[in-house]
CSV table of C-alpha atoms and ligand atoms in Angstrom, one decimal:
chain,number,residue,atom,x,y,z
A,1,UNK,CA,0.0,0.0,0.0
A,2,UNK,CA,1.0,3.6,-0.6
A,3,UNK,CA,0.4,5.6,2.6
A,4,UNK,CA,0.9,9.3,3.5
A,5,UNK,CA,1.1,10.4,7.1
A,6,UNK,CA,0.6,14.1,7.7
A,7,UNK,CA,2.4,15.3,10.9
A,8,UNK,CA,5.6,13.9,12.3
A,9,UNK,CA,5.0,14.2,16.0
A,10,UNK,CA,4.7,11.2,18.4
A,11,UNK,CA,1.7,9.8,16.6
A,12,UNK,CA,2.6,10.6,13.0
A,13,UNK,CA,6.2,9.4,13.2
A,14,UNK,CA,5.5,6.2,15.1
A,15,UNK,CA,2.6,5.4,12.8
A,16,UNK,CA,4.5,6.1,9.6
A,17,UNK,CA,7.5,4.1,10.7
A,18,UNK,CA,5.4,1.1,11.8
A,19,UNK,CA,3.4,1.1,8.6
A,20,UNK,CA,6.7,1.0,6.7
A,21,UNK,CA,7.9,-1.8,9.0
A,22,UNK,CA,4.7,-3.6,7.8
A,23,UNK,CA,6.0,-3.4,4.2
A,24,UNK,CA,4.0,-0.4,3.0
A,25,UNK,CA,5.5,2.6,1.1
A,26,UNK,CA,5.2,5.5,3.5
A,27,UNK,CA,5.7,9.3,3.0
A,28,UNK,CA,5.7,11.3,6.3
A,29,UNK,CA,4.9,15.0,5.7
A,30,UNK,CA,5.6,17.9,8.0
A,31,UNK,CA,5.1,21.6,7.2
A,32,UNK,CA,8.1,22.5,9.3
A,33,UNK,CA,11.0,22.1,6.8
A,34,UNK,CA,13.6,22.0,9.5
A,35,UNK,CA,11.9,18.9,11.0
A,36,UNK,CA,12.0,17.2,7.6
A,37,UNK,CA,15.6,18.1,7.0
A,38,UNK,CA,16.6,16.7,10.3
A,39,UNK,CA,14.6,13.5,9.8
A,40,UNK,CA,16.3,13.1,6.4
A,41,UNK,CA,19.6,13.2,8.3
A,42,UNK,CA,18.3,10.7,10.8
A,43,UNK,CA,17.8,13.3,13.6
A,44,UNK,CA,14.6,12.2,15.4
A,45,UNK,CA,12.8,15.1,17.3
A,46,UNK,CA,11.4,12.9,20.0
A,47,UNK,CA,12.8,10.4,22.5
A,48,UNK,CA,11.0,7.1,21.9
A,49,UNK,CA,12.8,3.8,22.6
A,50,UNK,CA,13.5,1.9,19.4
A,51,UNK,CA,12.3,4.7,17.1
A,52,UNK,CA,15.7,5.8,15.8
A,53,UNK,CA,16.6,2.3,14.6
A,54,UNK,CA,13.3,1.8,12.8
A,55,UNK,CA,13.5,5.1,11.0
A,56,UNK,CA,17.0,4.3,9.9
A,57,UNK,CA,16.3,0.7,8.7
A,58,UNK,CA,13.1,1.7,6.9
A,59,UNK,CA,14.7,4.7,5.2
A,60,UNK,CA,17.5,2.4,4.1
A,61,UNK,CA,15.0,-0.2,2.8
A,62,UNK,CA,13.4,2.6,0.7
A,63,UNK,CA,10.0,2.2,2.4
A,64,UNK,CA,10.0,5.5,4.3
A,65,UNK,CA,10.4,8.9,2.9
A,66,UNK,CA,10.0,12.4,4.3
A,67,UNK,CA,8.4,15.3,2.5
A,68,UNK,CA,7.8,19.0,3.3
A,69,UNK,CA,4.9,19.3,0.9
A,70,UNK,CA,1.5,17.7,1.2
A,71,UNK,CA,0.7,17.7,-2.5
A,72,UNK,CA,3.1,15.1,-3.9
A,73,UNK,CA,2.5,12.8,-0.9
A,74,UNK,CA,-1.3,12.9,-1.4
A,75,UNK,CA,-1.0,12.3,-5.2
A,76,UNK,CA,1.2,9.2,-4.6
A,77,UNK,CA,-0.9,7.6,-1.8
A,78,UNK,CA,-4.2,5.8,-1.5
A,79,UNK,CA,-4.6,6.3,2.2
A,80,UNK,CA,-3.8,9.6,3.9
A,81,UNK,CA,-3.5,9.7,7.7
A,82,UNK,CA,-3.9,13.1,9.4
A,83,UNK,CA,-1.8,13.0,12.5
A,84,UNK,CA,-1.3,16.7,13.3
A,85,UNK,CA,-1.7,18.2,16.8
A,86,UNK,CA,-5.0,19.1,18.4
A,87,UNK,CA,-3.7,21.2,21.3
A,88,UNK,CA,-6.1,22.5,24.0
A,89,UNK,CA,-7.4,26.0,23.7
A,90,UNK,CA,-7.5,28.1,27.0
A,91,UNK,CA,-11.1,27.0,27.3
A,92,UNK,CA,-10.0,23.3,27.3
A,93,UNK,CA,-11.6,22.6,24.0
A,94,UNK,CA,-9.4,21.1,21.2
A,95,UNK,CA,-7.9,23.5,18.7
A,96,UNK,CA,-8.8,21.8,15.3
A,97,UNK,CA,-7.4,24.5,13.1
A,98,UNK,CA,-4.4,22.3,12.0
A,99,UNK,CA,-6.9,19.5,11.1
A,100,UNK,CA,-8.9,21.9,9.0
A,101,UNK,CA,-5.8,23.3,7.2
A,102,UNK,CA,-4.5,19.8,6.4
A,103,UNK,CA,-8.0,18.7,5.2
A,104,UNK,CA,-8.1,21.7,2.9
A,105,UNK,CA,-4.6,21.0,1.5
A,106,UNK,CA,-5.3,17.3,1.0
A,107,UNK,CA,-8.5,18.1,-0.9
A,108,UNK,CA,-6.7,20.5,-3.2
A,109,UNK,CA,-4.2,17.8,-4.1
A,110,UNK,CA,-6.5,14.8,-4.6
A,111,UNK,CA,-6.4,13.5,-8.1
A,112,UNK,CA,-8.2,10.2,-7.6
A,113,UNK,CA,-10.1,8.3,-4.9
A,114,UNK,CA,-8.5,8.6,-1.5
A,115,UNK,CA,-9.3,7.6,2.0
A,116,UNK,CA,-8.6,10.5,4.4
A,117,UNK,CA,-8.2,9.2,8.0
A,118,UNK,CA,-8.3,11.1,11.3
A,119,UNK,CA,-5.5,9.6,13.3
A,120,UNK,CA,-5.2,12.6,15.6
A,121,UNK,CA,-7.3,12.6,18.7
A,122,UNK,CA,-10.4,14.6,17.8
A,123,UNK,CA,-13.7,15.3,19.5
A,124,UNK,CA,-16.7,13.3,18.2
A,125,UNK,CA,-18.3,14.8,15.0
A,126,UNK,CA,-14.9,16.2,13.7
A,127,UNK,CA,-15.2,13.7,10.8
A,128,UNK,CA,-18.2,15.6,9.5
A,129,UNK,CA,-16.2,18.8,9.4
A,130,UNK,CA,-13.3,17.2,7.7
A,131,UNK,CA,-15.7,15.8,5.1
A,132,UNK,CA,-17.3,19.2,4.5
A,133,UNK,CA,-13.9,20.9,4.2
A,134,UNK,CA,-12.7,18.3,1.7
A,135,UNK,CA,-16.0,18.6,-0.3
A,136,UNK,CA,-15.6,22.4,-0.5
A,137,UNK,CA,-12.0,22.1,-1.7
A,138,UNK,CA,-12.1,19.0,-3.9
A,139,UNK,CA,-11.0,20.8,-7.0
A,140,UNK,CA,-10.7,17.6,-9.1
A,141,UNK,CA,-14.2,16.5,-7.9
A,142,UNK,CA,-12.9,13.0,-7.2
A,143,UNK,CA,-14.5,10.4,-4.9
A,144,UNK,CA,-13.2,10.2,-1.4
A,145,UNK,CA,-14.0,8.8,2.0
A,146,UNK,CA,-13.3,10.2,5.5
A,147,UNK,CA,-12.5,7.7,8.2
A,148,UNK,CA,-11.4,7.6,11.9
A,149,UNK,CA,-8.6,5.5,13.2
A,150,UNK,CA,-7.7,6.6,16.8
A,151,UNK,CA,-4.3,5.7,18.2
A,152,UNK,CA,-3.8,4.2,21.7
A,153,UNK,CA,0.0,4.8,21.9
A,154,UNK,CA,1.7,5.4,25.3
A,155,UNK,CA,4.8,7.5,25.2
A,156,UNK,CA,7.8,5.3,26.0
A,157,UNK,CA,6.1,2.2,24.6
A,158,UNK,CA,4.6,3.6,21.4
A,159,UNK,CA,6.2,1.1,19.0
A,160,UNK,CA,5.0,-1.9,21.0
A,161,UNK,CA,1.6,-0.4,21.4
A,162,UNK,CA,1.3,0.1,17.6
A,163,UNK,CA,2.6,-3.3,16.5
A,164,UNK,CA,1.1,-5.3,19.4
A,165,UNK,CA,-2.1,-3.4,20.2
A,166,UNK,CA,-5.1,-4.6,22.3
A,167,UNK,CA,-7.3,-3.6,19.4
A,168,UNK,CA,-7.4,-1.6,16.2
A,169,UNK,CA,-10.4,0.7,15.8
A,170,UNK,CA,-11.6,2.2,12.5
A,171,UNK,CA,-14.7,4.3,11.8
A,172,UNK,CA,-15.8,4.2,8.2
A,173,UNK,CA,-18.7,5.0,5.9
A,174,UNK,CA,-18.0,2.6,3.0
A,175,UNK,CA,-16.7,-1.0,2.4
A,176,UNK,CA,-14.1,0.5,0.1
A,177,UNK,CA,-12.6,2.5,3.0
A,178,UNK,CA,-12.9,-0.4,5.4
A,179,UNK,CA,-11.0,-2.7,3.0
A,180,UNK,CA,-8.2,-0.3,2.4
A,181,UNK,CA,-7.7,0.4,6.1
A,182,UNK,CA,-7.8,-3.4,6.8
A,183,UNK,CA,-5.0,-3.8,4.2
A,184,UNK,CA,-2.9,-1.1,6.0
A,185,UNK,CA,-3.2,-3.1,9.2
A,186,UNK,CA,-3.3,-6.7,7.9
A,187,UNK,CA,0.3,-7.6,9.0
A,188,UNK,CA,-0.6,-6.3,12.6
A,189,UNK,CA,-4.0,-8.0,12.6
A,190,UNK,CA,-2.4,-11.4,11.9
A,191,UNK,CA,0.6,-10.4,13.9
A,192,UNK,CA,3.0,-11.4,11.1
A,193,UNK,CA,4.7,-8.1,12.2
A,194,UNK,CA,4.6,-7.8,15.9
A,195,UNK,CA,6.6,-6.8,19.0
A,196,UNK,CA,8.4,-8.9,21.6
A,197,UNK,CA,7.7,-7.3,25.0
A,198,UNK,CA,10.7,-9.3,26.6
A,199,UNK,CA,13.3,-8.1,24.1
A,200,UNK,CA,11.5,-4.9,23.2
A,201,UNK,CA,12.2,-5.7,19.6
A,202,UNK,CA,10.1,-5.8,16.4
A,203,UNK,CA,9.5,-9.4,15.3
A,204,UNK,CA,8.5,-10.7,11.9
A,205,UNK,CA,6.9,-14.1,12.2
A,206,UNK,CA,5.3,-15.9,9.3
A,207,UNK,CA,2.6,-17.8,11.2
A,208,UNK,CA,0.8,-16.4,14.2
A,209,UNK,CA,-2.1,-17.9,16.1
A,210,UNK,CA,-2.9,-14.6,17.8
A,211,UNK,CA,-5.1,-12.2,16.0
A,212,UNK,CA,-5.6,-8.5,17.0
A,213,UNK,CA,-9.3,-7.5,17.2
A,214,UNK,CA,-10.1,-5.2,14.2
A,215,UNK,CA,-13.1,-3.1,15.2
A,216,UNK,CA,-15.0,-1.6,12.3
A,217,UNK,CA,-17.6,0.9,13.4
A,218,UNK,CA,-19.0,4.3,12.3
A,219,UNK,CA,-16.9,7.5,12.4
A,220,UNK,CA,-18.6,9.0,15.4
A,221,UNK,CA,-18.3,5.9,17.6
A,222,UNK,CA,-14.7,5.5,16.6
A,223,UNK,CA,-13.9,9.1,17.5
A,224,UNK,CA,-15.7,8.6,20.8
A,225,UNK,CA,-13.8,5.4,21.7
A,226,UNK,CA,-10.6,7.4,22.0
A,227,UNK,CA,-11.9,10.2,24.2
A,228,UNK,CA,-14.0,7.7,26.3
A,229,UNK,CA,-11.0,5.4,26.7
A,230,UNK,CA,-8.5,8.0,27.7
A,231,UNK,CA,-10.9,9.7,30.0
A,232,UNK,CA,-11.7,6.4,31.7
A,233,UNK,CA,-8.0,5.8,32.3
A,234,UNK,CA,-7.6,9.3,33.8
A,235,UNK,CA,-10.7,8.6,35.9
A,236,UNK,CA,-9.1,5.4,37.2
A,237,UNK,CA,-6.0,7.4,38.3
A,238,UNK,CA,-8.0,10.2,39.9
A,239,UNK,CA,-10.2,7.5,41.6
A,240,UNK,CA,-7.2,5.8,43.2
A,241,UNK,CA,-5.7,9.1,44.2
A,242,UNK,CA,-8.9,10.1,45.9
A,243,UNK,CA,-8.9,6.7,47.7
A,244,UNK,CA,-5.2,7.4,48.7
A,245,UNK,CA,-6.2,10.6,50.3
A,246,UNK,CA,-9.0,8.8,52.1
A,247,UNK,CA,-6.5,6.1,53.2
A,248,UNK,CA,-4.3,8.6,54.9
A,249,UNK,CA,-7.3,9.7,57.0
A,250,UNK,CA,-8.5,6.2,57.6
A,251,UNK,CA,-5.2,4.6,58.5
A,252,UNK,CA,-5.2,2.3,55.5
A,253,UNK,CA,-2.6,1.6,52.8
A,254,UNK,CA,-3.6,2.5,49.3
A,255,UNK,CA,-1.1,0.1,47.7
A,256,UNK,CA,-2.8,-2.8,49.6
A,257,UNK,CA,-6.2,-1.5,48.6
A,258,UNK,CA,-5.2,-1.3,45.0
A,259,UNK,CA,-4.0,-4.9,45.1
A,260,UNK,CA,-7.2,-6.0,46.6
A,261,UNK,CA,-9.2,-4.0,44.0
A,262,UNK,CA,-7.1,-4.9,41.0
A,263,UNK,CA,-7.5,-8.7,41.4
A,264,UNK,CA,-11.1,-8.3,40.4
A,265,UNK,CA,-10.9,-8.9,36.7
A,266,UNK,CA,-13.6,-6.3,36.1
A,267,UNK,CA,-11.3,-3.7,37.6
A,268,UNK,CA,-7.8,-4.8,36.6
A,269,UNK,CA,-4.5,-4.0,38.2
A,270,UNK,CA,-3.3,-1.3,35.8
A,271,UNK,CA,-3.7,2.4,36.3
A,272,UNK,CA,-4.3,2.0,40.0
A,273,UNK,CA,-1.0,3.5,41.1
A,274,UNK,CA,-1.6,6.4,43.5
A,275,UNK,CA,0.8,9.4,43.2
A,276,UNK,CA,1.1,13.0,42.3
A,277,UNK,CA,-1.4,12.5,39.5
A,278,UNK,CA,-1.3,12.3,35.7
A,279,UNK,CA,0.3,14.6,33.2
A,280,UNK,CA,1.4,14.3,29.6
A,281,UNK,CA,0.1,15.6,26.3
A,282,UNK,CA,-3.0,13.3,26.2
A,283,UNK,CA,-4.9,12.8,29.4
A,284,UNK,CA,-5.2,16.5,30.5
A,285,UNK,CA,-6.1,17.6,26.9
A,286,UNK,CA,-8.4,14.7,26.1
A,287,UNK,CA,-10.4,14.9,29.4
A,288,UNK,CA,-10.9,18.7,29.0
A,289,UNK,CA,-11.8,18.3,25.3
A,290,UNK,CA,-14.3,15.5,26.1
A,291,UNK,CA,-15.9,17.7,28.8
A,292,UNK,CA,-16.1,20.7,26.5
A,293,UNK,CA,-17.7,18.7,23.6
A,294,UNK,CA,-20.1,17.1,26.0
A,295,UNK,CA,-21.3,20.5,27.1
A,296,UNK,CA,-21.5,21.7,23.5
A,297,UNK,CA,-23.7,18.8,22.7
A,298,UNK,CA,-25.9,19.5,25.7
A,299,UNK,CA,-24.7,16.9,28.3
A,300,UNK,CA,-22.8,18.3,31.3
A,301,UNK,CA,-20.4,15.4,32.0
A,302,UNK,CA,-19.7,16.4,35.6
A,303,UNK,CA,-17.8,13.3,36.3
A,304,UNK,CA,-15.0,14.5,34.0
A,305,UNK,CA,-14.9,17.8,35.8
A,306,UNK,CA,-14.3,15.9,39.0
A,307,UNK,CA,-11.5,13.8,37.4
A,308,UNK,CA,-9.8,17.1,36.4
A,309,UNK,CA,-10.3,18.6,39.8
A,310,UNK,CA,-9.0,15.6,41.8
A,311,UNK,CA,-5.9,15.6,39.5
A,312,UNK,CA,-5.2,19.3,40.0
A,313,UNK,CA,-5.7,19.0,43.8
A,314,UNK,CA,-3.4,16.0,44.0
A,315,UNK,CA,-0.4,18.2,43.1
A,316,UNK,CA,-1.5,20.8,45.7
A,317,UNK,CA,-1.8,18.1,48.3
A,318,UNK,CA,1.7,16.9,47.4
A,319,UNK,CA,3.2,20.4,47.6
A,320,UNK,CA,1.6,20.8,51.0
A,321,UNK,CA,3.3,17.6,52.1
A,322,UNK,CA,6.6,19.1,51.2
A,323,UNK,CA,5.9,22.3,53.1
A,324,UNK,CA,4.7,20.4,56.1
A,325,UNK,CA,7.9,18.3,56.1
A,326,UNK,CA,10.2,21.3,55.9
A,327,UNK,CA,8.2,23.9,57.9
A,328,UNK,CA,10.0,26.9,56.3
A,329,UNK,CA,10.7,26.6,52.6
A,330,UNK,CA,12.5,30.0,52.2
A,331,UNK,CA,16.2,29.5,51.5
A,332,UNK,CA,15.9,25.7,51.8
A,333,UNK,CA,17.5,23.5,49.1
A,334,UNK,CA,15.2,20.9,47.7
A,335,UNK,CA,16.2,18.1,45.4
A,336,UNK,CA,13.8,16.9,42.7
A,337,UNK,CA,14.2,13.4,41.2
A,338,UNK,CA,12.4,13.1,37.9
A,339,UNK,CA,11.1,15.9,35.6
A,340,UNK,CA,9.3,14.0,32.7
A,341,UNK,CA,5.6,13.4,33.1
A,342,UNK,CA,6.4,9.7,33.4
A,343,UNK,CA,9.4,7.3,33.0
A,344,UNK,CA,10.9,6.4,29.6
A,345,UNK,CA,10.2,9.7,27.9
A,346,UNK,CA,11.7,13.2,27.8
A,347,UNK,CA,8.3,14.8,27.5
A,348,UNK,CA,7.4,17.4,30.2
A,349,UNK,CA,4.1,18.5,28.8
A,350,UNK,CA,1.7,19.0,31.8
A,351,UNK,CA,4.4,17.2,34.0
A,352,UNK,CA,3.6,17.5,37.7
A,353,UNK,CA,7.3,18.5,38.3
A,354,UNK,CA,6.6,21.9,36.6
A,355,UNK,CA,3.8,22.9,39.1
A,356,UNK,CA,5.7,21.5,42.0
A,357,UNK,CA,9.0,23.3,41.3
A,358,UNK,CA,7.3,26.6,40.5
A,359,UNK,CA,5.3,26.5,43.7
A,360,UNK,CA,8.4,25.7,45.8
A,361,UNK,CA,10.3,28.5,44.0
A,362,UNK,CA,7.5,30.9,44.8
A,363,UNK,CA,8.2,30.2,48.5
A,364,UNK,CA,11.9,31.0,48.1
A,365,UNK,CA,13.2,27.4,48.0
A,366,UNK,CA,16.3,26.7,45.9
A,367,UNK,CA,15.9,23.7,43.5
A,368,UNK,CA,18.4,21.1,42.3
A,369,UNK,CA,17.0,18.5,39.8
A,370,UNK,CA,17.9,15.5,37.7
A,371,UNK,CA,16.1,13.4,35.2
A,372,UNK,CA,17.6,10.6,33.0
A,373,UNK,CA,16.2,12.0,29.8
A,374,UNK,CA,14.4,15.3,30.2
A,375,UNK,CA,17.2,17.7,31.2
A,376,UNK,CA,17.3,19.5,27.9
A,377,UNK,CA,13.6,19.9,27.8
A,378,UNK,CA,13.7,21.1,31.5
A,379,UNK,CA,16.0,24.0,30.5
A,380,UNK,CA,13.2,25.3,28.3
A,381,UNK,CA,11.0,25.4,31.3
A,382,UNK,CA,13.3,26.6,34.1
A,383,UNK,CA,16.2,28.3,32.2
A,384,UNK,CA,18.8,29.1,34.9
A,385,UNK,CA,16.5,29.2,37.9
A,386,UNK,CA,17.3,25.7,39.0
A,387,UNK,CA,20.6,23.7,39.4
A,388,UNK,CA,20.9,20.9,36.8
A,389,UNK,CA,22.6,17.8,38.2
A,390,UNK,CA,24.1,14.8,36.5
A,391,UNK,CA,22.8,12.1,38.8
A,392,UNK,CA,20.6,11.6,41.9
A,393,UNK,CA,23.6,11.7,44.3
A,394,UNK,CA,24.6,15.2,43.1
A,395,UNK,CA,21.0,16.2,43.6
A,396,UNK,CA,21.0,14.8,47.2
A,397,UNK,CA,24.2,16.4,48.3
A,398,UNK,CA,23.5,19.0,51.1
A,399,UNK,CA,19.7,19.0,50.3
A,400,UNK,CA,17.2,19.8,53.0
A,401,UNK,CA,14.7,17.3,51.4
A,402,UNK,CA,14.7,15.0,48.4
A,403,UNK,CA,11.4,14.8,46.4
A,404,UNK,CA,10.7,12.0,44.0
A,405,UNK,CA,8.3,13.0,41.2
A,406,UNK,CA,8.9,10.5,38.4
A,407,UNK,CA,9.4,6.8,39.0
A,408,UNK,CA,12.4,6.1,36.8
A,409,UNK,CA,14.1,2.7,37.3
A,410,UNK,CA,17.4,4.6,37.9
A,411,UNK,CA,15.9,6.0,41.1
A,412,UNK,CA,14.5,2.6,42.2
A,413,UNK,CA,18.0,1.2,41.9
A,414,UNK,CA,19.9,4.0,43.6
A,415,UNK,CA,22.1,3.5,46.7
A,416,UNK,CA,19.7,4.7,49.4
A,417,UNK,CA,22.3,4.6,52.2
A,418,UNK,CA,24.5,6.8,50.1
A,419,UNK,CA,21.6,9.2,49.5
A,420,UNK,CA,21.0,9.3,53.3
A,421,UNK,CA,24.6,10.2,54.0
A,422,UNK,CA,24.5,13.0,51.3
A,423,UNK,CA,21.4,14.7,52.5
A,424,UNK,CA,21.6,17.7,54.9
A,425,UNK,CA,18.2,16.7,56.4
A,426,UNK,CA,17.2,13.0,55.9
A,427,UNK,CA,13.8,13.9,54.5
A,428,UNK,CA,12.5,11.9,51.5
A,429,UNK,CA,9.2,12.7,50.0
A,430,UNK,CA,8.0,10.0,47.5
A,431,UNK,CA,5.4,11.2,45.0
A,432,UNK,CA,5.1,7.8,43.3
A,433,UNK,CA,5.2,5.4,46.3
A,434,UNK,CA,8.3,4.0,44.7
A,435,UNK,CA,9.8,2.9,48.1
A,436,UNK,CA,8.8,0.8,51.1
A,437,UNK,CA,8.1,2.9,54.2
A,438,UNK,CA,9.6,0.2,56.6
A,439,UNK,CA,12.8,0.0,54.6
A,440,UNK,CA,13.1,3.8,54.4
A,441,UNK,CA,12.6,4.2,58.1
A,442,UNK,CA,15.2,1.5,58.8
A,443,UNK,CA,17.8,3.5,56.8
A,444,UNK,CA,16.9,6.5,58.9
A,445,UNK,CA,14.9,8.7,56.5
A,446,UNK,CA,11.9,10.8,57.6
A,447,UNK,CA,9.9,9.3,54.8
A,448,UNK,CA,6.6,10.7,53.3
A,449,UNK,CA,4.5,9.1,50.6
A,450,UNK,CA,0.9,9.0,49.2
A,451,UNK,CA,-1.9,7.1,51.0
A,452,UNK,CA,0.2,4.9,53.2
A,453,UNK,CA,0.9,4.7,56.9
A,454,UNK,CA,4.5,5.5,58.0
A,455,UNK,CA,5.7,3.2,60.8
A,456,UNK,CA,6.3,5.1,64.1
B,501,UDX,C1,-2.0,7.8,27.4
B,501,UDX,C2,-2.8,6.6,27.2
B,501,UDX,O1,-2.3,5.5,28.1
B,501,UDX,C3,-2.6,6.1,25.7
B,501,UDX,O2,-3.4,5.0,25.5
B,501,UDX,C4,-3.1,7.3,24.8
B,501,UDX,O3,-2.9,6.9,23.5
B,501,UDX,C5,-2.2,8.5,25.1
B,501,UDX,O4,-2.4,8.9,26.5
B,501,UDX,P1,0.5,8.5,27.9
B,501,UDX,O5,0.0,9.8,28.2
B,501,UDX,O6,1.7,8.4,27.0
B,501,UDX,O7,-0.6,7.5,27.3
B,501,UDX,O8,1.0,7.8,29.3
B,501,UDX,P2,0.4,6.9,30.4
B,501,UDX,O9,1.3,5.7,30.6
B,501,UDX,O10,-1.0,6.6,30.1
B,501,UDX,O11,0.4,7.8,31.7
B,501,UDX,C6,-0.3,9.0,31.7
B,501,UDX,C7,-0.1,9.7,33.0
B,501,UDX,O12,-0.8,8.9,34.0
B,501,UDX,C8,1.4,9.8,33.5
B,501,UDX,O13,1.6,11.0,34.1
B,501,UDX,C9,1.5,8.7,34.6
B,501,UDX,O14,2.5,9.0,35.6
B,501,UDX,C10,0.1,8.7,35.2
B,501,UDX,N1,-0.3,7.4,35.8
B,501,UDX,C11,-0.4,6.3,35.0
B,501,UDX,C12,-0.6,7.4,37.2
B,501,UDX,O15,-0.4,8.4,37.8
B,501,UDX,N2,-1.0,6.3,37.7
B,501,UDX,C13,-1.1,5.1,37.0
B,501,UDX,O16,-1.5,4.1,37.6
B,501,UDX,C14,-0.8,5.2,35.6
């Protein structure tokens, strides 16, 4: 198949590369020429494990090309995936102006039947607007279909999520569109192209007994599956964080509660980790957009407002924990471990560390910080207002408190006795319940965490 992917961000680049890995001829397009020039030189704009190697191998195989212009890519392709950003407006609703602009440019370039696919996360009914925009700009008057194909990629595991998904969802209005999209995904549906979670490598296996569910539905339902899924995952996180706050008052242990809950197969163990709450480029944006589109359509989805409120308050509760542990923050030196919104990414969009650091700075605290991947991105947020360290021990040296915000494995494996010796005050505030309170007390820390009891 000949495929065009418009937009070379997390979704576009990972989707394009994985389609190429499936044997398709893919052209990835971006309007920012510098991005395309870098990609042609093998410079990847995002940190995503395994992505560099796949870009390089598929470019070398001649299956993956990068273009700065939409026109040629559209003319050469049968299926065009729109994977541009849908950032939140100040009101929380999704900014769909990039989707509209790309739809218009695609329409102007169409010279024969095309399937134009929404891969970006969009509010329900966006497909209708895309169709209308294309109809108004379809200079050649050719036949086309608009379809929806939401992505369920997690940053840090995006390639595995694409090649070994729980399900593939498409929303279509014709058999023709459905057949073409099925062809795009056939190697993944029959798992002849897959991903080994042990070795974290792409695998090509001729015969596979596992099949990936391929859900064919209408465009509205497909669009809604994405918002409803992400909002439910965010709800699950806010729910366990609310339970954690309750546990602190009730003398219970949220980690034990989560184990007891998660063993119920209807609940499941994942996304029940209490902490400082969720961040990232998806959950905050998608929950707000879902809430806004619900209100526009006349349903006040109050539950989503509570999900957002609990998440916002979770950071405030954590910041108060730090203040309560230190009494006076002014002129204190506080070490921050972890700046990315979650491990295995350099992404700091909506990262809890941003609010936490800025709030501590407002009280006059001095900040030292380290993150295994996000240090360059952090400089864009904090410039020279914090001290950038090269490892957790440099952070800990002479600090009045050490605060863990992102649960990188590097922190789980650090030498805690050494950390204890380096600290000025042995105060450890754990925002992700990474450590065991009993162990931390044995070492001598004054340990604080989320929703658990600290042994006296
Ligand atoms: C999410 C969805 O998981 C993915 O399916 C969708 O396509 C994009 O949005 P992502 O934002 O990359 O993926 O990361 P995810 O692993 O879902 O974590 C999101 C946030 O939730 C992170 O800040 C993480 O720290 C937090 N989280 C996650 C918790 O606080 N507790 C949990 O139990 C799980």
